[in-house]
Coordinates of C-alpha atoms in Angstrom, one line a residue:
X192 CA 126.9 140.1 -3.0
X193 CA 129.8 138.8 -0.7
X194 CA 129.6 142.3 1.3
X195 CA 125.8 142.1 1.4
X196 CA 126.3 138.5 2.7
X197 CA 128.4 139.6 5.4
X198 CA 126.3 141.9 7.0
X199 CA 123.2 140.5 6.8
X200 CA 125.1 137.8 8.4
X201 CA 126.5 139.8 11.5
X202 CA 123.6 142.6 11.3
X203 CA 122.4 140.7 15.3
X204 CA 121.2 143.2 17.5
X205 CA 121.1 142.9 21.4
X206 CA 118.0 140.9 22.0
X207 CA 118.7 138.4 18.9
X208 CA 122.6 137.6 20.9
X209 CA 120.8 137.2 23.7
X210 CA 118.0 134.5 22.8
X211 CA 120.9 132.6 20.5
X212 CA 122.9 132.4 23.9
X213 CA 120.4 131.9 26.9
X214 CA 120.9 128.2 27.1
X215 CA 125.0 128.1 26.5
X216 CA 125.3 130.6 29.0
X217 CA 122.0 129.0 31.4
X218 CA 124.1 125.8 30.3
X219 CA 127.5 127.2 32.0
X220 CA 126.1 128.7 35.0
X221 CA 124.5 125.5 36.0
X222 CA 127.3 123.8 35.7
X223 CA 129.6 126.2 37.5
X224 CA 127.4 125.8 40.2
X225 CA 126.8 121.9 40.4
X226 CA 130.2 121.5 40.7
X227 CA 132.1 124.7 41.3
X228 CA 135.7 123.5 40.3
X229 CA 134.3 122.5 36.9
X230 CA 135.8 124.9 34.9
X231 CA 139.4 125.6 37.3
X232 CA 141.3 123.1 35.3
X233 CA 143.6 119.8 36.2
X234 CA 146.5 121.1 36.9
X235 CA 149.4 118.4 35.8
X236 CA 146.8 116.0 35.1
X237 CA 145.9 116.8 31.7
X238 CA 143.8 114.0 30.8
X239 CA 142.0 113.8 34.0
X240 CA 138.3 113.8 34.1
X241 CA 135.9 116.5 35.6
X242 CA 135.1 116.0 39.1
X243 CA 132.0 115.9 40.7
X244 CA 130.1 114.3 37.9
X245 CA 129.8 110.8 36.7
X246 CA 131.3 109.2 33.6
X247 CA 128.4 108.0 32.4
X248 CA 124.6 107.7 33.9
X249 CA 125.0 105.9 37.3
X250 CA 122.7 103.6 38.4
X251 CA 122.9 103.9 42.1
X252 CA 123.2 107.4 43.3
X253 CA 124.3 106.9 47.1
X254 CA 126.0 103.4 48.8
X255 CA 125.7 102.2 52.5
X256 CA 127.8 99.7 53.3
X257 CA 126.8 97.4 56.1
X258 CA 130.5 95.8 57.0
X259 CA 130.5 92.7 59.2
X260 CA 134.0 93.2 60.7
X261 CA 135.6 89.5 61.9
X262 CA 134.5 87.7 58.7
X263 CA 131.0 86.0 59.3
X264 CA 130.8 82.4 58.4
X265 CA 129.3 81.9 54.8
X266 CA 128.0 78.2 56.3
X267 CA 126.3 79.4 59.1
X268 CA 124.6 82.1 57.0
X269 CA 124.1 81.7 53.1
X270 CA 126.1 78.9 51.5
X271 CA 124.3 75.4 52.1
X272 CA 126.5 72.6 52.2
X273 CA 124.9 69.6 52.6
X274 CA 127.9 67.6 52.2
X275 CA 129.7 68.9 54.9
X276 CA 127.0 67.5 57.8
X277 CA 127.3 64.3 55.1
X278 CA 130.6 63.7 55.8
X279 CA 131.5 65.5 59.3
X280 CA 134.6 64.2 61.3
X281 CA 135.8 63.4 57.9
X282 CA 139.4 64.6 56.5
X283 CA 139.0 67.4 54.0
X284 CA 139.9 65.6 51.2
X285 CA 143.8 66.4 50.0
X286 CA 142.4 66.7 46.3
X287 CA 140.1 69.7 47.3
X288 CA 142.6 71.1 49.4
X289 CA 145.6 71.1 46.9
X290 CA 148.1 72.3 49.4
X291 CA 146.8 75.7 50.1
X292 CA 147.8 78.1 52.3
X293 CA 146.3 78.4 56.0
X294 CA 147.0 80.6 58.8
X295 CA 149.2 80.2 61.5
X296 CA 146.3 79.1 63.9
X297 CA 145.6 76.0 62.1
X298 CA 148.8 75.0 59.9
X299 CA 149.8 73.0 63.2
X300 CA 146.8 71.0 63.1
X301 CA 147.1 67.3 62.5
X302 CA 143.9 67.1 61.8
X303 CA 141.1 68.6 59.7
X304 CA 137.9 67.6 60.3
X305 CA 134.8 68.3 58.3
X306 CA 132.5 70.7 59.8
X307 CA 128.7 70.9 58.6
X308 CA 126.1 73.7 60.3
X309 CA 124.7 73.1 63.1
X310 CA 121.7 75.7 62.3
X311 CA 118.8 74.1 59.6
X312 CA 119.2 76.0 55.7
X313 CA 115.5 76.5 53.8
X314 CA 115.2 78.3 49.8
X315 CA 112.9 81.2 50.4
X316 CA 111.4 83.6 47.8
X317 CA 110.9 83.1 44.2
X318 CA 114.7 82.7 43.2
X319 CA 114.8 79.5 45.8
X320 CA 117.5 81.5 47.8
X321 CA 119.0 79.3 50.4
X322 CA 119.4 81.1 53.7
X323 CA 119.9 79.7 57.5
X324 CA 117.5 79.8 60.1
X325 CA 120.0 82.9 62.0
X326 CA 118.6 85.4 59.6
X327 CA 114.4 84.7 59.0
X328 CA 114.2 88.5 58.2
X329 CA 117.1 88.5 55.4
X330 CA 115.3 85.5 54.3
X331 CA 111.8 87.3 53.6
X332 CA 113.7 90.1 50.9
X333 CA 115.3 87.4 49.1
X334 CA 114.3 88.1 45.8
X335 CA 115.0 91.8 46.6
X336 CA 119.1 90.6 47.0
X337 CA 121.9 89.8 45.0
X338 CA 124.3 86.7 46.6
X339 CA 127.4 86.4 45.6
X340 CA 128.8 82.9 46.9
X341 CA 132.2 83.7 45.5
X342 CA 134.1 86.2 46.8
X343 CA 137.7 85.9 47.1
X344 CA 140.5 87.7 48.4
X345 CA 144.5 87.1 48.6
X346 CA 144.8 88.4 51.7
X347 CA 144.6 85.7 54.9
X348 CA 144.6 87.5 58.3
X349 CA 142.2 90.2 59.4
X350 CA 144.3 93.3 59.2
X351 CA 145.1 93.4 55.2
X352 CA 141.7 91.8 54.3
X353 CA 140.0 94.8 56.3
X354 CA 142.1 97.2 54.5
X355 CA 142.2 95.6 51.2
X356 CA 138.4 95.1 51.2
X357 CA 137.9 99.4 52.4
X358 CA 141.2 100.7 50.4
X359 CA 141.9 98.6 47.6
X360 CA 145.0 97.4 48.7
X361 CA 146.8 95.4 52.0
X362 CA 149.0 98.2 52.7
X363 CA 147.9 101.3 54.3
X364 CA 147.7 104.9 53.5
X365 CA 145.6 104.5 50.3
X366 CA 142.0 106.2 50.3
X367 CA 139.0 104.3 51.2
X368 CA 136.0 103.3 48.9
X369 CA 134.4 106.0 50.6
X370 CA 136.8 108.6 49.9
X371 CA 137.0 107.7 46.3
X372 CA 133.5 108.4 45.7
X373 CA 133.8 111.5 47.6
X374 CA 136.6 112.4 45.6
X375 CA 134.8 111.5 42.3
X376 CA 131.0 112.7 42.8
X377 CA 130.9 115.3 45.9
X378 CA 128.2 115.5 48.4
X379 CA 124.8 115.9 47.5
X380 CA 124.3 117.8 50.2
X381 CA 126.7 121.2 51.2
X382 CA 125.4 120.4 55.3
X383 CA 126.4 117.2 55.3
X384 CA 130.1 115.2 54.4
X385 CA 130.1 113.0 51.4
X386 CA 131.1 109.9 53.5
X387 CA 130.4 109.8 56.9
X388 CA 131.1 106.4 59.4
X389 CA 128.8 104.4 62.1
X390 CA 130.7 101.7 64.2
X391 CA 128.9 99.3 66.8
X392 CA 130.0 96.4 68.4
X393 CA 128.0 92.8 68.8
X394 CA 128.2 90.4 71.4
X395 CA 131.1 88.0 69.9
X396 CA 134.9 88.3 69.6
X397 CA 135.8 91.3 67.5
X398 CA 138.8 92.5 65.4
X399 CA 139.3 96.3 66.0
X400 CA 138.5 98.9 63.7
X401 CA 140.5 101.8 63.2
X402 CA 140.7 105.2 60.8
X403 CA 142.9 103.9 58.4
X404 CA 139.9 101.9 57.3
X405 CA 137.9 104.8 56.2
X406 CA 141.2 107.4 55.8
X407 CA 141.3 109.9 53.1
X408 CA 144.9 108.6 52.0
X409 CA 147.2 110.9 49.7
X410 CA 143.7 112.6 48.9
X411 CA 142.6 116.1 50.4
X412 CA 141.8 115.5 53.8
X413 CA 138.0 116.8 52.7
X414 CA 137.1 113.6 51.8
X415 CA 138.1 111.5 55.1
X416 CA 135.4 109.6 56.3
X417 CA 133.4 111.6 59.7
X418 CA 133.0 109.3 62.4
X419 CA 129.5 109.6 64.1
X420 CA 130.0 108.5 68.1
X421 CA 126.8 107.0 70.1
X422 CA 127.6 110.0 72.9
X423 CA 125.8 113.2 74.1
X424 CA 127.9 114.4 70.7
X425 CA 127.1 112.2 68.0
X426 CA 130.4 114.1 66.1
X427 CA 133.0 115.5 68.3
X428 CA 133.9 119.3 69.3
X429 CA 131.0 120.0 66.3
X430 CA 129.2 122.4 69.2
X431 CA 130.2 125.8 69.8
X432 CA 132.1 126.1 73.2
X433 CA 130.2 127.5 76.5
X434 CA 130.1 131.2 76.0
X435 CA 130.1 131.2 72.1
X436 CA 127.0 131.9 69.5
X437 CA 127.1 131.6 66.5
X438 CA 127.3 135.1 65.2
X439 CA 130.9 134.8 67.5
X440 CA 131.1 131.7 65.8
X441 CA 131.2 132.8 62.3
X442 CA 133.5 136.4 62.9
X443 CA 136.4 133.8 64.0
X444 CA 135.9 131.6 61.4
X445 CA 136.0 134.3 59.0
X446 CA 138.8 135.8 60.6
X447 CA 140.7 132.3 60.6
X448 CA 140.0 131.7 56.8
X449 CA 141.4 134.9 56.3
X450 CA 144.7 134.0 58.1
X451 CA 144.9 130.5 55.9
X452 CA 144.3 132.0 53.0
X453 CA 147.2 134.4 53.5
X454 CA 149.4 131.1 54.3
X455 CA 148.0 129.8 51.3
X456 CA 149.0 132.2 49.3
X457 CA 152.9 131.8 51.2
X458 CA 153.3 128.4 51.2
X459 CA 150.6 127.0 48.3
X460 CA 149.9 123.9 50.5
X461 CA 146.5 122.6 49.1
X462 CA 145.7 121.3 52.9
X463 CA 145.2 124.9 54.1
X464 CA 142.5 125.0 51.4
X465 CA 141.0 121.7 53.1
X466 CA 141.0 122.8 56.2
X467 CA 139.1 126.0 55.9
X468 CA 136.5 123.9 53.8
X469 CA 136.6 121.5 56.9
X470 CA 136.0 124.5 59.4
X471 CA 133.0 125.7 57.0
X472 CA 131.7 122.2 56.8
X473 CA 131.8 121.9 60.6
X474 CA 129.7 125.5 61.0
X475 CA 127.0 123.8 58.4
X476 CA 126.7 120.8 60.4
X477 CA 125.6 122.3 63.7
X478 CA 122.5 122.8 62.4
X479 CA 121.9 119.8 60.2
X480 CA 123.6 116.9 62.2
X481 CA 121.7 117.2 65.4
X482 CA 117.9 116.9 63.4
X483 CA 119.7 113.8 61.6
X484 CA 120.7 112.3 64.7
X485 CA 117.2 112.5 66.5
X486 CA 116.1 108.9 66.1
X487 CA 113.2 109.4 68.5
X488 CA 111.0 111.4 65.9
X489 CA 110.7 108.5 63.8
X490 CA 107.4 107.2 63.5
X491 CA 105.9 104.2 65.7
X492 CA 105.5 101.9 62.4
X493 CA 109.4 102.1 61.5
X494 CA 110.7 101.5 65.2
X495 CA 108.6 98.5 64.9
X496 CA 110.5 98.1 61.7
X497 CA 114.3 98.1 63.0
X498 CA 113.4 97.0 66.8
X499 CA 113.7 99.0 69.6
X500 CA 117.4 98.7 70.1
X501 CA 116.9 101.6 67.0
X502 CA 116.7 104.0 70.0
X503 CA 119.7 102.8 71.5
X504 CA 122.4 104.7 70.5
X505 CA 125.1 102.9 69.1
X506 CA 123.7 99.6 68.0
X507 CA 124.0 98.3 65.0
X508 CA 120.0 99.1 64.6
X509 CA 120.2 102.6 65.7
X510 CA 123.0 102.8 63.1
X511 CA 121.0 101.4 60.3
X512 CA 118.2 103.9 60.5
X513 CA 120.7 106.7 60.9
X514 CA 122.4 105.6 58.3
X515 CA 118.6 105.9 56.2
X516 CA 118.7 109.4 57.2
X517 CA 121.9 110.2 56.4
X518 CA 121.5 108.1 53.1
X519 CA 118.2 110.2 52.5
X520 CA 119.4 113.5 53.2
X521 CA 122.3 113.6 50.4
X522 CA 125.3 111.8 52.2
X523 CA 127.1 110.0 49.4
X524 CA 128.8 107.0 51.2
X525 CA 127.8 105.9 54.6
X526 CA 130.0 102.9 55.7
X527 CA 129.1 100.6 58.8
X528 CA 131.4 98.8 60.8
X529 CA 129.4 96.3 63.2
X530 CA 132.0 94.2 65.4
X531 CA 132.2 90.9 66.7
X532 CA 132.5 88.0 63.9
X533 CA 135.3 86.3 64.9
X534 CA 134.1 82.7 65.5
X535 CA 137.6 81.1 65.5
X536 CA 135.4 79.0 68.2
X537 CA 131.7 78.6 69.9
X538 CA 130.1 79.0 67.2
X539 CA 127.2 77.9 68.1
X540 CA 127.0 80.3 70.7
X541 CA 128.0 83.2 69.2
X542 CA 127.0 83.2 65.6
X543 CA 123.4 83.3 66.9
X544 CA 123.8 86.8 68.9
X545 CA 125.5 88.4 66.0
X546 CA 122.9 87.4 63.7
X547 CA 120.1 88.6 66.0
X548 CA 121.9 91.8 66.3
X549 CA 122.4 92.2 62.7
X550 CA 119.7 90.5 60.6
X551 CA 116.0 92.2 61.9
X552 CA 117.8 95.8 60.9
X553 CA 119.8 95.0 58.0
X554 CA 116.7 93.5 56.2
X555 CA 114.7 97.0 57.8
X556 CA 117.2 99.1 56.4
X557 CA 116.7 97.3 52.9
X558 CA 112.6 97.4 53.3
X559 CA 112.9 100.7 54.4
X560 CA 114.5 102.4 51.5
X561 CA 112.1 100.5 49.3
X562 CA 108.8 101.7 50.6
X563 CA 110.6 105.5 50.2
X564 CA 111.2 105.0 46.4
X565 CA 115.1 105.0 47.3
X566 CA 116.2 101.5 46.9
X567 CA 116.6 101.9 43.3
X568 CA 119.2 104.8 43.6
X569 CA 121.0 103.5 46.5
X570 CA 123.1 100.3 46.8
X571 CA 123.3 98.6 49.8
X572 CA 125.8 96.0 50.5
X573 CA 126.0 92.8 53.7
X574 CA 129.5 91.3 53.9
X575 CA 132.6 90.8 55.9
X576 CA 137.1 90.5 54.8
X577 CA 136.7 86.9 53.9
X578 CA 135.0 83.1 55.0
X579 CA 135.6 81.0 57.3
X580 CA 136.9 77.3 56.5
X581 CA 134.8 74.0 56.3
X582 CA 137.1 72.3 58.5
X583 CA 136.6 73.0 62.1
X584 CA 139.5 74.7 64.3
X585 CA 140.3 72.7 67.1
X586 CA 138.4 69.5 68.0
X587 CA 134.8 69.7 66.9
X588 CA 132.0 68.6 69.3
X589 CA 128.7 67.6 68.7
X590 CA 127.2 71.2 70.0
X591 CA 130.3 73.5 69.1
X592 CA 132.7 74.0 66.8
X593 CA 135.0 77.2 65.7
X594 CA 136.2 77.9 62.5
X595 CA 139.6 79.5 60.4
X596 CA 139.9 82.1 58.2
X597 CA 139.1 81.3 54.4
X598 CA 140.0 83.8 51.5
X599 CA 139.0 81.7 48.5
X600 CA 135.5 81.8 48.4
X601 CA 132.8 83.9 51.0
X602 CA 129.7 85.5 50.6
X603 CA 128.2 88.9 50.4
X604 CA 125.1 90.5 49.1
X605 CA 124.2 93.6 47.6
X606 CA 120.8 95.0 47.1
X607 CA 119.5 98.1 45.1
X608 CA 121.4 100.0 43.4
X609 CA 121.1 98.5 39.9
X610 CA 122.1 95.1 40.9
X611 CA 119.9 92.1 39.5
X612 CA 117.4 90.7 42.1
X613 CA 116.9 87.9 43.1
X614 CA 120.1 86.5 42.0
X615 CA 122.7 84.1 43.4
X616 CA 126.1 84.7 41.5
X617 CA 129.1 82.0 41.2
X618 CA 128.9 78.7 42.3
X619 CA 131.3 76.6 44.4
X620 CA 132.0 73.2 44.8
X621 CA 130.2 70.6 47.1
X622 CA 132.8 71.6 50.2
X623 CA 132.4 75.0 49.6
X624 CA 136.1 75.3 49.5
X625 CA 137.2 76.2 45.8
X626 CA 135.1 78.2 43.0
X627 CA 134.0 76.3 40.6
X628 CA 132.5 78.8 38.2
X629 CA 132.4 83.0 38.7
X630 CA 134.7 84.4 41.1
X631 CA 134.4 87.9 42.1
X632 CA 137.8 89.1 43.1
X633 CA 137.6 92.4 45.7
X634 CA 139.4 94.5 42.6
X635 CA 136.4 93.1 40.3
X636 CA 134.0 93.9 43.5
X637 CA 135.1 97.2 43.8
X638 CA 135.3 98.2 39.8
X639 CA 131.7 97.0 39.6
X640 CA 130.4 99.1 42.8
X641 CA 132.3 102.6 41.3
X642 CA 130.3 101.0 38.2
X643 CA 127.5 101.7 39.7
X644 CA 128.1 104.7 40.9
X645 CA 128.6 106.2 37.2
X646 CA 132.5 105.9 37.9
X647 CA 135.0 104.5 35.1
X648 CA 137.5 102.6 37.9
X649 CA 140.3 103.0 35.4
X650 CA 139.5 106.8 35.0
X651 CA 139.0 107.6 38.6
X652 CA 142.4 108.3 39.3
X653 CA 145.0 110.3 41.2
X654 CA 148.5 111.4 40.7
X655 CA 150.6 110.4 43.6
X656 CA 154.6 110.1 43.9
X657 CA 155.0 110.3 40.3
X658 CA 152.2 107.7 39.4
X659 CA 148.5 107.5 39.2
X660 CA 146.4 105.4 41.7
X661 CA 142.7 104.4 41.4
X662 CA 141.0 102.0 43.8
X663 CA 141.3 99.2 42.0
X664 CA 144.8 99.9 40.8
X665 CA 146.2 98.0 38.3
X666 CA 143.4 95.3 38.3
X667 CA 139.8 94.8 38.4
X668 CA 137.0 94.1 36.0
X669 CA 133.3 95.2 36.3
X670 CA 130.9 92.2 36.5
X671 CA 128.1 92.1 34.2
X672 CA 126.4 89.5 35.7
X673 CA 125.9 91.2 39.2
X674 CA 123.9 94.0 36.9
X675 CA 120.4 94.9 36.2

């Protein structure tokens, strides 16, 4: 019986292995060609998780980030503070203070004045969001945002807050958000880089930007941010050169990945690797960057939309529609940098032509992706490094004012994405100086964007010198509040 047993049991003929296999073997293929490194293994790091696929289902597929560089003021914008006009020329009171640190433009002060906005505050939409007069177009998708009044940073001067809020850290060298979620999900698109960068410049005093804000760190190079330019070349030396094609074109970069790979195999540098997939990237993108880049095909109804500085390369409007397209096509992470918040004073001046520039688009951009169905799957985030204090720098006049930087509590929005609508998070108190209840720390910020994104921020790591890094690194805690 036990003999009868056995061969009955492996008595399969061809067609029977077959049909009992098709969806392993359907199952494997698939996978090897999602994410082709799937199955090459981790190396050293034994307990790392597959790349190119999410830890669990993510909720927003794609990010853009709209970054106000120069730290707009929170009380010219979105945090109403009707105390503050109450009692202005007043001292900030020493009890809400508590000896905290400032900067080394105003620790000389003898003085520090109370400052209220000079611009009128109104609730708008269902959730009674209270928005300033600056930004009527934010103010009609209210209930489509997410406010977060209490942000908070440890970092007090523009240079670390930039790179803590893009890297995770004060220090350089360590890859950007961008290049994290590069690193972790891929591209959705094998034309197009998984993080790609837009910069424009407003009309007020700007801090600089520069590529360590959107660098690749110790990860492969692959995953640096591209920088699109407002030029004739919207990405630099992407054309072929006068007297190429692209059947010349290809033979040399055939032959050159043919050298590298013999260096490769000499030297087992994993940047020669990166490099040719750079080169091959480059060769895709001829044909798919300048079609993305061709703002003028939009239609008459969305140009209306963004305003016609949309046309004009390089401004922050031309920038958010690309950044659509880009968004729309498959890029994973695009990251804006719009310049000019620095309103250490005329504020009443400038805070005005930054908000013109910035609020018709942003709130496009946001509208946009809704009508298309794409809101849902991709988060879209408003904010600068940190806030600006409620104390004016300087002597305060009755029609200006400036103020100093303020890491303990700022504002940023997100919208999409899988964050809760219509929701103002944290609370502070009447001087808008401490938080009172809910602080969202950048390490807690950037936990609960990878969050989003499918991404465990303690498993999304890398070994480096020794030790493994993750974007949050040894911090950070996703908020459940800021979720849908």
């Amino acid at each position: 019986m036990k003999n009868e047993f056995l061969e009955n049991r492996f008595n399969i003929n061809r067609r029977h292995f077959l049909g009992k296999m098709t969806a392993g073997i359907g199952s494997v293929a698939l996978g090897s060609l999602l994410v082709p490194d799937l199955f090459k293994g981790s190396g050293d790091d034994s307990d790392a998780l597959p790349l190119g696929i999410p830890h669990f289902a993510p909720k927003a597929k794609r990010v853009i980030y709209l970054f106000q560089n120069g730290a707009p003021s929170q009380y010219e914008s979105f945090e109403y503070k009707p105390m503050l006009n109450k009692m202005a020329g007043q001292e900030l009171p020493a009890s809400i203070r508590m000896g905290q640190r400032l900067t080394g433009m105003t620790a000389n002060q003898a003085k520090f004045p109370l400052v209220g906005s000079h611009f009128q505050f109104a609730q708008y939409g269902q959730s009674g969001m209270w928005m300033s007069e600056l930004f009527p177009n934010i103010s009609n998708i209210a209930d489509d945002l997410c406010m977060i009044k209490t942000m908070n940073t440890e970092a007090i001067n523009h240079d670390p807050a930039l790179t803590f809020m893009q890297t995770g850290a004060q220090q350089g060298n360590r890859p950007s958000m961008g290049a994290w979620a590069s690193y972790g999900l891929g591209s959705e698109n094998k034309n197009l880089p998984a993080f790609s960068v837009l910069l424009s410049r407003g009309k007020g005093n700007g801090q600089g930007v520069y590529s360590k804000l959107w660098t690749n760190g110790f990860l492969d190079s692959t995953h640096q941010g591209v920088v699109f330019s407002s030029g004739e070349e919207p990405i630099l030396y992407l054309n072929d050169p006068a007297g190429t094609d692209r059947s010349a074109r290809r033979k040399m970069l055939d032959n050159l990945s043919e050298l590298n790979n013999m260096a490769y195999d000499d030297f087992g540098d994993p940047e020669i690797k990166a490099k040719v997939q750079q080169y091959e990237m480059a060769y895709r993108m001829q044909t798919a960057v300048p079609e993305l880049t061709d703002l003028s095909k939009e239609p008459d109804h969305i140009i209306k939309m963004y305003g016609p500085e949309c046309l004009v390369p390089g401004t922050f409007a031309a920038n958010c529609l690309l950044a659509r397209k880009l968004s729309e096509a498959g890029v994973r992470f695009v990251q804006l940098y719009h310049q000019g918040w620095d309103q250490h004073g005329n504020m009443v001046g400038e805070m005005p032509l930054q908000a013109k520039d910035t609020d018709r688009a942003s709130a496009a951009l946001i509208t946009d992706l809704k009508q298309r169905g794409l809101l849902d799957e991709t988060l879209v985030i408003w904010g600068g490094e940190f806030g600006r204090t409620n104390y004016s720098q300087g002597t305060a006049t009755k029609d200006n004012y400036g103020r100093d930087h303020h890491p303990r509590a700022y504002c940023t929005f997100m919208a999409g994405g899988g964050v809760k609508p219509g929701t103002v998070y944290g609370e502070t108190d009447d001087f808008g100086y401490n938080i009172v209840r809910d602080p969202v720390h950048i390490n807690d910020f950037h936990a609960t964007v990878m969050h989003l994104m499918g991404l465990n921020h303690e498993k999304l790591t890398y070994k480096h010198l020794g030790r493994r890094y993750r974007l949050t690194d040894v911090a950070g805690k996703v908020i459940p509040g800021l979720i849908a």
